[in-house]
């Protein structure tokens, strides 16, 4: 994949046909994608509202927990001027791989890098001064687009932590105690374990640009097609949600006293129900409702 990327990059940068393709096709494509995503108010609304589907598909009711909503709103804005506490928590989420991984924005950013968007235009001092305010608007729009995506990832992360901890306590495992999970590993019930388990769920069950294959990412350089990474991530996360739900239903853990339990069974059934409702029931019901109206 790296070799293919290098060959393509060399062709775009060092051949006459490649340069024509880059500036006459990919650059306009990147510009139109900027206009219809981060610079479009309607797309910002859609980006925020559509992300509720990924929480719902994991069996999480959107906006159910007011405290989690408040915290998600507060920490998702850490890209802007946040407090030191907000910045530190956001850095932790970055380290865990929970936030700053918007799939559409990832495709767009890489495409703009491919064509060195604006590099030649801003080589002139006059044009650089003229485009500086527009660059600031673009950067703020990107931050807002990321925050809209991060809000739901932080909310999902919070709810996954809560229900994992509640499930273990309900099954008779107290904080600080150890148990053997379904894979035979000895695990200690700590806040760190819950955080990392919840982060793993968010990374694998919510679209994440870091998990898109290089071949799929490379398709952004095709003359047609927009944001190809997003449908690829829908397939990956949809499969992972079902796989995770089945695992939770069937996983048996062994407590420290030698007795067994299935602490995550209810979460698994809820996750599968959420996936079914989000992909089948809700779209059908909305279609019929609007058709009736």
Coordinates of C-alpha atoms in Angstrom, one line a residue:
X1 CA 0.0 0.0 0.0
X2 CA 2.8 2.4 0.9
X3 CA 4.5 1.6 -2.5
X4 CA 1.3 2.3 -4.4
X5 CA 0.8 5.6 -2.5
X6 CA 4.4 6.6 -3.3
X7 CA 4.0 5.8 -7.0
X8 CA 0.7 7.7 -7.2
X9 CA 2.1 10.7 -5.3
X10 CA 5.2 10.8 -7.6
X11 CA 3.0 10.7 -10.6
X12 CA 0.8 13.5 -9.4
X13 CA 3.8 15.7 -8.4
X14 CA 6.3 15.0 -11.1
X15 CA 4.6 14.4 -14.4
X16 CA 2.8 16.9 -16.6
X17 CA -0.3 14.8 -16.9
X18 CA -0.3 14.2 -13.2
X19 CA -0.1 17.9 -12.5
X20 CA -2.9 18.6 -14.8
X21 CA -5.0 15.9 -13.1
X22 CA -4.2 17.3 -9.7
X23 CA -5.0 21.0 -10.5
X24 CA -7.7 20.6 -13.0
X25 CA -9.7 17.7 -11.4
X26 CA -8.7 17.0 -7.8
X27 CA -8.3 20.6 -6.7
X28 CA -11.8 21.5 -7.9
X29 CA -13.1 18.3 -6.3
X30 CA -11.5 19.3 -3.0
X31 CA -12.9 22.8 -3.2
X32 CA -16.5 21.6 -3.9
X33 CA -16.2 19.1 -1.0
X34 CA -15.1 21.9 1.3
X35 CA -18.1 24.0 0.2
X36 CA -20.7 21.3 0.7
X37 CA -19.4 20.0 4.0
X38 CA -17.6 22.2 6.5
X39 CA -18.8 25.5 4.9
X40 CA -22.4 24.4 4.7
X41 CA -24.7 25.2 7.7
X42 CA -27.1 22.5 6.6
X43 CA -24.4 19.9 6.5
X44 CA -23.3 20.8 10.0
X45 CA -26.9 20.2 11.2
X46 CA -27.0 16.9 9.4
X47 CA -23.6 15.9 10.7
X48 CA -24.7 16.4 14.3
X49 CA -28.2 14.8 13.9
X50 CA -27.1 11.8 11.8
X51 CA -24.5 10.9 14.4
X52 CA -27.3 10.0 16.8
X53 CA -27.8 6.9 14.7
X54 CA -24.4 5.4 15.8
X55 CA -25.3 5.8 19.5
X56 CA -28.8 4.3 18.9
X57 CA -27.3 1.4 16.9
X58 CA -25.3 0.5 20.0
X59 CA -28.4 0.4 22.1
X60 CA -27.8 3.8 23.7
X61 CA -30.8 6.2 23.9
X62 CA -29.6 9.6 22.6
X63 CA -29.7 12.5 25.1
X64 CA -31.2 10.2 27.8
X65 CA -28.6 11.2 30.5
X66 CA -28.6 15.0 31.1
X67 CA -25.3 14.9 33.0
X68 CA -23.6 13.0 30.2
X69 CA -25.1 15.4 27.6
X70 CA -23.7 18.3 29.6
X71 CA -20.2 16.8 29.9
X72 CA -20.1 15.8 26.2
X73 CA -21.1 19.3 25.2
X74 CA -18.4 20.7 27.5
X75 CA -15.5 18.4 26.4
X76 CA -16.4 18.3 22.7
X77 CA -15.7 22.0 22.6
X78 CA -12.1 21.6 23.9
X79 CA -10.9 22.2 20.4
X80 CA -12.0 25.8 20.9
X81 CA -11.0 27.8 24.0
X82 CA -11.5 25.3 26.8
X83 CA -10.4 25.2 30.4
X84 CA -7.3 23.3 31.4
X85 CA -9.5 20.5 32.8
X86 CA -11.3 20.2 29.5
X87 CA -8.0 20.2 27.6
X88 CA -6.5 17.4 29.8
X89 CA -9.6 15.2 29.5
X90 CA -9.7 15.8 25.7
X91 CA -6.0 14.8 25.5
X92 CA -6.9 11.6 27.4
X93 CA -9.7 10.8 24.9
X94 CA -7.3 11.4 22.1
X95 CA -4.8 9.0 23.6
X96 CA -7.6 6.4 23.9
X97 CA -8.6 7.0 20.3
X98 CA -12.1 8.1 21.1
X99 CA -12.2 11.6 19.5
X100 CA -11.0 13.6 16.5
X101 CA -11.5 10.8 14.0
X102 CA -14.4 12.2 11.8
X103 CA -14.4 10.0 8.6
X104 CA -15.7 12.6 6.1
X105 CA -13.3 15.3 7.4
X106 CA -10.4 12.8 7.3
X107 CA -11.1 12.1 3.6
X108 CA -11.4 15.8 2.9
X109 CA -8.2 16.7 4.8
X110 CA -6.1 14.1 3.0
X111 CA -7.5 15.1 -0.4
X112 CA -6.5 18.7 0.3
X113 CA -3.0 17.6 1.3
X114 CA -2.7 15.5 -1.9
X115 CA -3.3 18.5 -4.1
X116 CA -1.4 20.9 -1.9
X117 CA -4.6 23.0 -1.8
X118 CA -3.9 26.7 -1.8
X119 CA -0.1 26.4 -1.8
X120 CA 0.4 27.9 -5.2
X121 CA -2.3 30.5 -4.7
X122 CA -0.9 31.8 -1.4
X123 CA 2.7 32.1 -2.8
X124 CA 1.7 35.6 -3.8
X125 CA 1.8 38.0 -0.9
X126 CA -1.3 39.9 -2.0
X127 CA -3.4 36.8 -2.4
X128 CA -2.1 35.4 0.8
X129 CA -3.4 38.4 2.7
X130 CA -6.7 38.2 0.9
X131 CA -7.2 34.5 1.7
X132 CA -6.1 34.7 5.3
X133 CA -9.6 35.5 6.7
X134 CA -11.0 32.7 4.6
X135 CA -8.4 30.3 6.0
X136 CA -9.5 31.3 9.5
X137 CA -13.1 30.6 8.7
X138 CA -12.2 27.2 7.2
X139 CA -10.2 26.2 10.3
X140 CA -13.1 27.2 12.6
X141 CA -15.5 25.3 10.5
X142 CA -13.3 22.2 10.6
X143 CA -13.1 22.5 14.4
X144 CA -16.9 22.8 14.6
X145 CA -17.4 19.8 12.3
X146 CA -15.0 17.7 14.5
X147 CA -16.8 18.9 17.7
X148 CA -20.2 17.8 16.3
X149 CA -18.8 14.3 15.8
X150 CA -16.9 14.3 19.1
X151 CA -20.0 15.1 21.0
X152 CA -21.7 11.8 20.2
X153 CA -18.5 9.8 20.6
X154 CA -17.9 11.3 24.1
X155 CA -21.6 10.7 25.0
X156 CA -21.4 7.1 23.8
X157 CA -18.1 6.6 25.6
X158 CA -19.7 7.9 28.9
X159 CA -22.7 5.6 28.5
X160 CA -20.6 2.5 27.7
X161 CA -18.5 3.1 30.8
X162 CA -21.7 3.4 32.9
X163 CA -23.4 0.3 31.7
X164 CA -20.2 -1.8 31.8
X165 CA -19.5 -0.8 35.4
X166 CA -23.2 -1.3 36.4
X167 CA -23.3 -4.7 34.8
X168 CA -20.2 -6.0 36.7
X169 CA -21.5 -4.6 40.0
X170 CA -24.9 -6.2 39.4
X171 CA -23.3 -9.5 38.7
X172 CA -21.6 -9.5 42.1
X173 CA -18.2 -8.2 41.1
X174 CA -17.0 -5.2 43.2
X175 CA -14.5 -2.6 42.2
X176 CA -11.0 -3.7 42.9
X177 CA -11.9 -7.4 42.6
X178 CA -10.5 -9.6 39.8
X179 CA -12.3 -11.9 37.5
X180 CA -11.5 -14.1 34.5
X181 CA -13.1 -12.9 31.2
X182 CA -14.3 -15.1 28.3
X183 CA -10.8 -15.1 26.8
X184 CA -9.3 -16.6 29.9
X185 CA -7.6 -13.4 31.0
X186 CA -7.4 -12.3 34.6
X187 CA -8.9 -8.8 34.8
X188 CA -9.1 -6.3 37.6
X189 CA -12.3 -4.2 37.8
X190 CA -10.8 -0.7 37.9
X191 CA -11.7 2.6 36.4
X192 CA -8.9 2.2 33.9
X193 CA -10.2 -1.1 32.7
X194 CA -13.7 0.3 32.2
X195 CA -12.3 3.3 30.3
X196 CA -10.2 1.2 28.0
X197 CA -13.0 -1.3 27.3
X198 CA -15.5 1.6 26.6
X199 CA -12.9 3.3 24.3
X200 CA -12.4 0.0 22.4
X201 CA -16.2 -0.2 21.8
X202 CA -16.3 3.4 20.5
X203 CA -13.3 2.9 18.2
X204 CA -14.7 -0.2 16.7
X205 CA -18.5 0.5 16.7
X206 CA -18.5 4.1 15.6
X207 CA -17.0 5.3 12.3
X208 CA -13.3 6.1 12.8
X209 CA -10.9 7.3 10.1
X210 CA -7.9 5.7 11.8
X211 CA -9.4 2.3 10.9
X212 CA -10.0 2.9 7.2
X213 CA -7.7 0.9 5.0
X214 CA -5.1 2.7 2.8
X215 CA -6.7 1.3 -0.4
X216 CA -10.1 2.8 0.5
X217 CA -8.4 6.1 1.5
X218 CA -6.7 6.1 -1.8
X219 CA -10.0 6.1 -3.7
X220 CA -10.4 9.8 -2.7
X221 CA -8.0 10.5 -5.6
X222 CA -10.5 9.0 -8.1
X223 CA -12.2 11.6 -10.4
X224 CA -15.7 10.6 -9.2
X225 CA -17.1 9.6 -5.8
X226 CA -17.2 11.5 -2.5
X227 CA -16.1 10.4 1.0
X228 CA -15.6 6.8 0.1
X229 CA -14.3 6.0 3.6
X230 CA -17.7 6.6 5.2
X231 CA -19.6 3.7 3.6
X232 CA -16.6 1.5 4.2
X233 CA -16.8 2.4 7.9
X234 CA -20.5 1.8 8.0
X235 CA -19.8 -1.8 6.9
X236 CA -17.0 -2.3 9.4
X237 CA -18.9 -0.8 12.4
X238 CA -22.2 -2.5 11.5
X239 CA -20.4 -5.9 11.5
X240 CA -18.6 -5.0 14.8
X241 CA -21.8 -4.0 16.5
X242 CA -23.4 -7.4 15.8
X243 CA -20.2 -9.2 16.7
X244 CA -19.9 -7.3 20.0
X245 CA -23.6 -7.9 20.9
X246 CA -23.3 -11.7 20.3
X247 CA -20.1 -11.7 22.4
X248 CA -21.7 -9.9 25.3
X249 CA -24.7 -12.3 25.2
X250 CA -22.5 -15.4 25.3
X251 CA -19.5 -14.3 27.4
X252 CA -19.2 -16.1 30.7
X253 CA -16.8 -14.7 33.3
X254 CA -15.5 -16.4 36.4
X255 CA -15.6 -14.5 39.7
X256 CA -12.8 -14.6 42.3
X257 CA -14.8 -17.2 44.3
X258 CA -15.0 -19.6 41.3
X259 CA -18.6 -19.0 40.5
X260 CA -19.7 -17.9 36.9
X261 CA -21.9 -15.2 35.5
X262 CA -22.9 -13.5 32.3
X263 CA -22.7 -9.8 33.3
X264 CA -22.9 -8.3 29.8
X265 CA -25.8 -10.3 28.5
X266 CA -28.4 -7.5 28.9
X267 CA -26.0 -5.1 27.2
X268 CA -25.7 -7.5 24.3
X269 CA -29.4 -7.9 23.8
X270 CA -29.9 -4.1 24.0
X271 CA -27.1 -3.6 21.5
X272 CA -28.6 -6.0 19.0
X273 CA -32.0 -4.5 19.5
X274 CA -30.6 -1.0 18.9
X275 CA -28.9 -2.2 15.7
X276 CA -32.1 -3.7 14.4
X277 CA -34.2 -0.7 15.3
X278 CA -31.8 1.8 13.8
X279 CA -31.2 0.0 10.5
X280 CA -34.7 -1.5 9.9
X281 CA -37.5 -0.3 12.1
X282 CA -36.8 3.4 12.4
X283 CA -36.1 4.1 8.7
X284 CA -39.3 2.2 7.8
X285 CA -41.4 4.0 10.3
X286 CA -40.1 7.4 9.3
X287 CA -40.7 6.7 5.6
X288 CA -44.2 5.6 6.3
X289 CA -44.9 8.6 8.6
X290 CA -43.7 11.2 6.1
X291 CA -45.5 9.4 3.3
X292 CA -48.7 9.6 5.3
X293 CA -48.1 13.4 6.0

